[in-house]
Coordinates of C-alpha atoms in Angstrom, one line a residue:
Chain A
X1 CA -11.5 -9.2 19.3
X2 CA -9.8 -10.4 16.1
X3 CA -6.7 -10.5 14.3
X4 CA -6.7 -8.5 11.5
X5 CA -6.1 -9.9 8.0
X6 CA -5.2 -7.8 5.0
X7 CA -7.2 -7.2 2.6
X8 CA -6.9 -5.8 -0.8
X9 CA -8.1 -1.8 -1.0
X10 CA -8.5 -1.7 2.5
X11 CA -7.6 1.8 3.9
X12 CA -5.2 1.3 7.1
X13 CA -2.9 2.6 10.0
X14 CA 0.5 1.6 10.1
X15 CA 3.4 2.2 12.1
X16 CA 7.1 2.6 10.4
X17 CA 9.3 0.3 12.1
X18 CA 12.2 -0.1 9.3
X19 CA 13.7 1.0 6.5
X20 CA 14.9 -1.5 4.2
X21 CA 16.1 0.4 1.5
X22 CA 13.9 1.8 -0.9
X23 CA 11.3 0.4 1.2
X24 CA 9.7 0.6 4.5
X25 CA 8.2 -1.8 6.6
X26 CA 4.9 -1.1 8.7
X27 CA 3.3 -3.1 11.3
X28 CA -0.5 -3.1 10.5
X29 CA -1.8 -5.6 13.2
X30 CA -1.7 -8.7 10.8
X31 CA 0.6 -11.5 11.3
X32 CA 3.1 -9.8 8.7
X33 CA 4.5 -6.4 8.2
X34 CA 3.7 -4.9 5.2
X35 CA 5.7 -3.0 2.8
X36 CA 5.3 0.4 1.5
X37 CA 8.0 1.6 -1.5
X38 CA 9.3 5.4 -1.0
X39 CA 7.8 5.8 -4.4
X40 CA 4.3 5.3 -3.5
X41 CA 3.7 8.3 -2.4
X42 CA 2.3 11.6 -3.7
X43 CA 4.8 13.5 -5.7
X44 CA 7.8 11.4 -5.0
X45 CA 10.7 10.5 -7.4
X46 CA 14.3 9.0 -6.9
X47 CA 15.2 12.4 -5.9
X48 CA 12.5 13.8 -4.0
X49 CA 12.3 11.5 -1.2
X50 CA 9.1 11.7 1.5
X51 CA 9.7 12.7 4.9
X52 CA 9.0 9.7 6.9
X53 CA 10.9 8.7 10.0
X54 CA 11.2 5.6 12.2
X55 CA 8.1 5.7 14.4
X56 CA 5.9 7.4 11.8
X57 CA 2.2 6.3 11.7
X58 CA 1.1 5.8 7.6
X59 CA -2.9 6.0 6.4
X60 CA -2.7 4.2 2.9
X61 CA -4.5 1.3 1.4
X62 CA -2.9 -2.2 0.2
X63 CA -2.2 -2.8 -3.5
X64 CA -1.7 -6.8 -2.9
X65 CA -3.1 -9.0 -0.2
X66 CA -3.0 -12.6 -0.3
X67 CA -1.8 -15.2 1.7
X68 CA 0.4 -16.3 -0.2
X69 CA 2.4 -12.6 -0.7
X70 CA 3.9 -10.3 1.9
X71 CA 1.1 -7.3 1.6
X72 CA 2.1 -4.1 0.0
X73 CA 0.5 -0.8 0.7
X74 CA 0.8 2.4 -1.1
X75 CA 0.1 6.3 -0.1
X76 CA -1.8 7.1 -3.5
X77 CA -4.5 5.9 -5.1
X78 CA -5.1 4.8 -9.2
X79 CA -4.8 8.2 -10.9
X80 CA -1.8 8.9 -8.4
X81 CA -3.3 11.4 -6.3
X82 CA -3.0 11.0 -2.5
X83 CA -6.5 11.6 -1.7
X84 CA -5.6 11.8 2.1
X85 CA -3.6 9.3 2.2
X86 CA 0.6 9.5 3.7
X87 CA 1.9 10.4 6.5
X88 CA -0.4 11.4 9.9
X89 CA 1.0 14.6 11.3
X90 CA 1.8 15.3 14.9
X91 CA 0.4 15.0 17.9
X92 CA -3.0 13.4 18.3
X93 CA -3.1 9.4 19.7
X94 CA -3.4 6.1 18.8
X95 CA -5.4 2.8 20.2
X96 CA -6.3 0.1 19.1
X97 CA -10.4 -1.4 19.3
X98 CA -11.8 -4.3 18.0
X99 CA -12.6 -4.8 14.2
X100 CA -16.8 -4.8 14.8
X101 CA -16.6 -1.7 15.8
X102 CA -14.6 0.1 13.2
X103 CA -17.2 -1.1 10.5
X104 CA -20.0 0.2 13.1
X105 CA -18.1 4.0 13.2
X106 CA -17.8 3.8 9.4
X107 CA -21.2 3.0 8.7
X108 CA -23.0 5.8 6.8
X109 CA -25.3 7.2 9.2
X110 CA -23.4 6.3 12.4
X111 CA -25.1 8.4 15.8
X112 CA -21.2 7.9 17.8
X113 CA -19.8 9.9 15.3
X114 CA -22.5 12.3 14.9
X115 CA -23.1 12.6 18.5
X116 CA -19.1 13.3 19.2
X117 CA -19.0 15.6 16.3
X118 CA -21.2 18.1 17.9
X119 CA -18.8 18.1 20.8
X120 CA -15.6 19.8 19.9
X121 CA -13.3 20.3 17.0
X122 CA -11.8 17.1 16.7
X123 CA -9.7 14.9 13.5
X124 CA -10.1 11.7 13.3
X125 CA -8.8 9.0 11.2
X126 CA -10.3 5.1 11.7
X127 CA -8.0 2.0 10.1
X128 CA -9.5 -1.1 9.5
X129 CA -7.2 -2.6 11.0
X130 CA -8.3 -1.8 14.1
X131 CA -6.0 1.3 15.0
X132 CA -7.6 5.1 15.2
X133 CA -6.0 7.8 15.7
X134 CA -7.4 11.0 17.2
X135 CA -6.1 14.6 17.6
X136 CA -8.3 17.3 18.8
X137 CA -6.8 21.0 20.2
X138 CA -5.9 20.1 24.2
X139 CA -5.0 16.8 25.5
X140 CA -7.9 15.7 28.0
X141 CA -10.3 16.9 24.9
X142 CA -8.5 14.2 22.8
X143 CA -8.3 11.9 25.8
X144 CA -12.5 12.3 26.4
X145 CA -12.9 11.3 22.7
X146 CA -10.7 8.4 23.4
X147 CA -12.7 7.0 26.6
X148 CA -15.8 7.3 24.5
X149 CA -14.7 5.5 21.5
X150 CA -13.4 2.8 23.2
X151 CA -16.4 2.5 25.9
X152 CA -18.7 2.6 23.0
X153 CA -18.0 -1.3 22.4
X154 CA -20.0 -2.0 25.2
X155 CA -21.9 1.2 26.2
X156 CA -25.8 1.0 25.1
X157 CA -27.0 4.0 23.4
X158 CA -28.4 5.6 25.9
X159 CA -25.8 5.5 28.4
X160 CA -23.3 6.9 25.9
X161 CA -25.7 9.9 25.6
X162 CA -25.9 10.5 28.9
X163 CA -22.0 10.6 29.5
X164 CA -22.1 12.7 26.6
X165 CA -25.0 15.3 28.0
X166 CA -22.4 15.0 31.1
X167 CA -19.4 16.1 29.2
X168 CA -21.0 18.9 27.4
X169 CA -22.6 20.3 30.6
X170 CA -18.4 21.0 31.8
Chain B
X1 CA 23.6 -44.9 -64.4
X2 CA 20.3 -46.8 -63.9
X3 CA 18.1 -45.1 -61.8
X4 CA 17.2 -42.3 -59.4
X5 CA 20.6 -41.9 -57.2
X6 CA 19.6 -39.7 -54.5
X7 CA 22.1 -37.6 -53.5
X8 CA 22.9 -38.4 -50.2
X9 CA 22.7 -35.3 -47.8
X10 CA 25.1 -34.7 -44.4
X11 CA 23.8 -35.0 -41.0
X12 CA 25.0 -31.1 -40.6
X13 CA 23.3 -30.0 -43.7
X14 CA 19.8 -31.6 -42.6
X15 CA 20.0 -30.2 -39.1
X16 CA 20.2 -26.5 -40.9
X17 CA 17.0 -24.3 -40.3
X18 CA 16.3 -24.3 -44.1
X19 CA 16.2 -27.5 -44.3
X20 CA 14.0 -28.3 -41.6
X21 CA 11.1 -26.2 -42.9
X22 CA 10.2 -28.0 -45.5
X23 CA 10.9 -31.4 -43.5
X24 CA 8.7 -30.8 -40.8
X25 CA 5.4 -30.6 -42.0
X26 CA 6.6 -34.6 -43.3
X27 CA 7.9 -35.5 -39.9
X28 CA 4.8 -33.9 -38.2
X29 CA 2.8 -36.0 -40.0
X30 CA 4.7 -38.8 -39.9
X31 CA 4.3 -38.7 -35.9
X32 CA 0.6 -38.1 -35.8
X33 CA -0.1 -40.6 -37.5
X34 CA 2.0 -43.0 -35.2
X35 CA 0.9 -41.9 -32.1
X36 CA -2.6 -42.2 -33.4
X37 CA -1.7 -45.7 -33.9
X38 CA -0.3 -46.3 -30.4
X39 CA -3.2 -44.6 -28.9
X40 CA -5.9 -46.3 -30.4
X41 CA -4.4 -49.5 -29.1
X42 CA -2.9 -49.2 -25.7
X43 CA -4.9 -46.3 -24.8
X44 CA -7.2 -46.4 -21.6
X45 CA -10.3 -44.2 -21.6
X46 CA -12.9 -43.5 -19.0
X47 CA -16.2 -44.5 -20.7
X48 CA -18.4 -41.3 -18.8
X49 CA -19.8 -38.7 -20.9
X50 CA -18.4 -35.1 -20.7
X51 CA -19.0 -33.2 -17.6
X52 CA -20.2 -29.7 -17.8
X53 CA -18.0 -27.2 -15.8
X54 CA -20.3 -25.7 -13.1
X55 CA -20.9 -22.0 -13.3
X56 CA -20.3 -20.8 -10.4
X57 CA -23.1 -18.1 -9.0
X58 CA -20.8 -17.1 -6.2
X59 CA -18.3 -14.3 -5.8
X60 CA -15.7 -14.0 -3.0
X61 CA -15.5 -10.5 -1.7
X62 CA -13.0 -10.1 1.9
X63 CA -13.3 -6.8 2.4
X64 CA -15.8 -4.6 4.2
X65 CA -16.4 -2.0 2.3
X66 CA -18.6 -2.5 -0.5
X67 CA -20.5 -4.5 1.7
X68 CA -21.9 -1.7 4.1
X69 CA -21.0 1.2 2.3
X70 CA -18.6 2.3 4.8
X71 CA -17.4 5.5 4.6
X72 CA -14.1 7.4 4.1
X73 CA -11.3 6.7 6.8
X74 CA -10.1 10.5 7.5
X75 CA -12.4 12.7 8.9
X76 CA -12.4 16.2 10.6
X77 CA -14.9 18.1 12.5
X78 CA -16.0 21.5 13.3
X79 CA -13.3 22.9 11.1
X80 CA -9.9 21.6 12.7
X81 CA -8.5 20.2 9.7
X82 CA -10.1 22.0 6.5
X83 CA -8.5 20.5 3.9
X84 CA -9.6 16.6 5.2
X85 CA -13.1 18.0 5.4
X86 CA -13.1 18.7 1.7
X87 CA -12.1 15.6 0.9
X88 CA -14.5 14.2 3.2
X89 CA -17.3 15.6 1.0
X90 CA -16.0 14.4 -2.0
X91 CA -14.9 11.3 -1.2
X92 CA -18.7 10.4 -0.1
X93 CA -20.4 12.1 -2.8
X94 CA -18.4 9.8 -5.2
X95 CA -20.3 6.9 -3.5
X96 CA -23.5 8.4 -3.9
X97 CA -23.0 9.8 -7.5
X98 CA -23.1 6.1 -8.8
X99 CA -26.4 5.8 -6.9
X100 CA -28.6 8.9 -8.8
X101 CA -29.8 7.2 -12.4
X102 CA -29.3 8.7 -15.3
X103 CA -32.0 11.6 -16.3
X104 CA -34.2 10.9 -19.0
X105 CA -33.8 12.1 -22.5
X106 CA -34.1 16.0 -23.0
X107 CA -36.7 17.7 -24.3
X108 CA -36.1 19.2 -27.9
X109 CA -36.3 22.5 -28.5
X110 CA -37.7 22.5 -32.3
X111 CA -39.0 19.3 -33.7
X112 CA -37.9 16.7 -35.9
X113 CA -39.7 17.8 -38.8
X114 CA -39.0 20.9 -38.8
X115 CA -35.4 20.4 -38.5
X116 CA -35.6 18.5 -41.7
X117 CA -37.5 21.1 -43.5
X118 CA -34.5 23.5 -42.3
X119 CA -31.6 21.3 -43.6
X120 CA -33.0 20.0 -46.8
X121 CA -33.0 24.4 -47.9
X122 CA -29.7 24.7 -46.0
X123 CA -28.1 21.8 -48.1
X124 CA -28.9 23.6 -51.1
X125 CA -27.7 27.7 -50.2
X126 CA -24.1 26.1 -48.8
X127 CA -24.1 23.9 -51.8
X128 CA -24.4 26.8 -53.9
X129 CA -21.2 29.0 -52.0
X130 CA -18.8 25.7 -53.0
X131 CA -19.7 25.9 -56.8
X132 CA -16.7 27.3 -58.9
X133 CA -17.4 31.0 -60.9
X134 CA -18.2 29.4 -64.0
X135 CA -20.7 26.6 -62.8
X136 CA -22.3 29.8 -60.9
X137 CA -22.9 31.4 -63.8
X138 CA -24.7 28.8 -65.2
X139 CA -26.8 28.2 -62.7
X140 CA -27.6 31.9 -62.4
X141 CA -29.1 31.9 -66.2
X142 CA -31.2 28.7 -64.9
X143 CA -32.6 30.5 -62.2
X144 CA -33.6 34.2 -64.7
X145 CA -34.7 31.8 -67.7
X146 CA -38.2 33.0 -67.6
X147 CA -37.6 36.6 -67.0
X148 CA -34.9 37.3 -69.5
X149 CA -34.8 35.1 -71.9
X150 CA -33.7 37.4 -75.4
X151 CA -30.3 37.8 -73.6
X152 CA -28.2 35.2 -75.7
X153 CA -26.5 32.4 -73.8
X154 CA -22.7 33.0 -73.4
X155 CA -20.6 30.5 -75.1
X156 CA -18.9 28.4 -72.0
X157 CA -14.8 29.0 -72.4
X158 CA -13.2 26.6 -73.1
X159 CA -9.4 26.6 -72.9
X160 CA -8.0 26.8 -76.6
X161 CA -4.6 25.7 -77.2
X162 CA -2.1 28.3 -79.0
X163 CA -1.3 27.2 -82.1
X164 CA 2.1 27.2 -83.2

């Protein structure tokens, strides 16, 4: 388990905990809070303001990560389109797992996400910083998905398939 | 009056822009060359030859995901959140477009030479549609020369000024 650092065009999770302003700051898991403008989102001018609350969680990516800046993040990408990015909706949870194993769930042909996949209808939505966030349609369903992801750091292959062969026998 | 008097010229006026145009490619010079001199006395230089900068072969990268290729963030299964599995496919087809090479050149459909058989005629029939009425004429007569040729040849009008 490691701290998180931010990095440049990395895509993560980040809760609201202020507004300053014309700008909000979000805790990402790094040792500063970053800041996201009001403007940085899809669609947004002086006038139209985006809906984001206290307590909010963010998917966006940073625009400037150094060490020697506070990190900024914004809610659309270069030709301005959202692209997925903004505000997560309701419902659904959050935890927090360790950076490896973010990069192992993101990797292109990755068998814990194609193994839970065949499960249930579920949304998903991985930081790299750490955080994911998980919403499927009842609460233990989203709670199972949660136990596995976060067993999976130190589950071997096959005994994740077998607690998964046990969960889709009930 | 023996001699150049030079007119003597105010502090103010000297300080003017105008003035110091012309004066300061003089006083430029005039400074060169007296810091050459100071330098080529009192100044210390290492005796080393010129270092080459390195060229650095190596490039810093801190974040993940070029590296593994990781894929898009958001993701929805089984159909719970349409619209995120849309962009799901087109967020990792974008990845994999830069991958396919480019396909070869097409094959043409009618050949090279043929193509310049069929534009050196075409040259000459749009040519022709551009001419004005007169010079059409003219070229007409070329072209029925052989067959015709007791029909006398039409004086070319010319404009003829009205006389007065």
């Amino acid at each position: 388990r490691s701290q998180y650092v931010p990095v440049k065009g990395d895509h993560v999770i980040g809760i609201v905990t202020a507004r300053a302003g014309d700008v909000f700051r979000l805790d990402v898991g790094g040792s500063e809070q970053a800041a996201l403008s009001y403007l940085a989102f899809e669609g947004a001018t002086k006038r139209n303001r985006p809906n984001v609350q206290v307590g909010d969680l963010i998917y966006g990516q940073f625009l400037v990560a150094n060490k020697d800046m506070e990190p900024e993040m914004v809610c659309i990408d270069s030709s301005g389109r959202s692209s997925g990015m903004g505000v997560i909706g309701q419902d659904g949870f959050l935890f927090k797992v360790s950076l490896g194993l973010i990069r192992k769930l993101l990797a292109p042909k990755c068998e814990i996400i194609q193994e839970l996949s065949q499960l249930y209808p579920f949304e998903l939505v991985l930081g790299m910083n750490g955080r994911i966030w998980v919403k499927a349609k009842t609460v233990q369903q989203t709670l199972i998905i949660v136990n596995i992801l976060e067993a999976c750091e130190y589950m071997t292959a096959e005994q994740r398939k077998q607690a998964l062969a046990k969960l889709s026998g009930n | 009056m023996a001699g150049e008097v030079k007119t003597k010229l105010s502090k103010n006026l000297l300080r003017m822009k105008f003035m110091q145009r012309g004066l300061d490619s003089q006083t430029k010079k005039q400074l060169e060359e007296e810091e050459k001199k100071i330098i080529s006395e009192e100044h210390w230089y290492l005796d080393l030859p010129d270092l080459k900068e390195k060229e650095s072969f190596i490039i810093e990268e801190r974040s993940f995901m070029p590296c593994e290729e990781l894929l898009y963030g958001r993701m929805s299964f089984k159909g719970f959140n349409p619209e995120i599995e849309k962009l799901m496919v087109q967020m990792n087809s974008k990845s994999k477009k830069e991958e396919i090479e480019v396909d070869g050149k097409m094959e043409a459909d009618v050949s090279d030479e043929e193509m310049a058989r069929r534009y050196e005629t075409l040259v000459g029939t749009i040519g022709k549609k551009f001419l004005k009425k007169r010079d059409q004429h003219v070229l007409h007569d070329e072209d029925e020369d052989e067959n015709s040729n007791t029909r006398p040849k039409k004086a070319r009008k010319m404009f003829l000024k009205p006389q007065d």
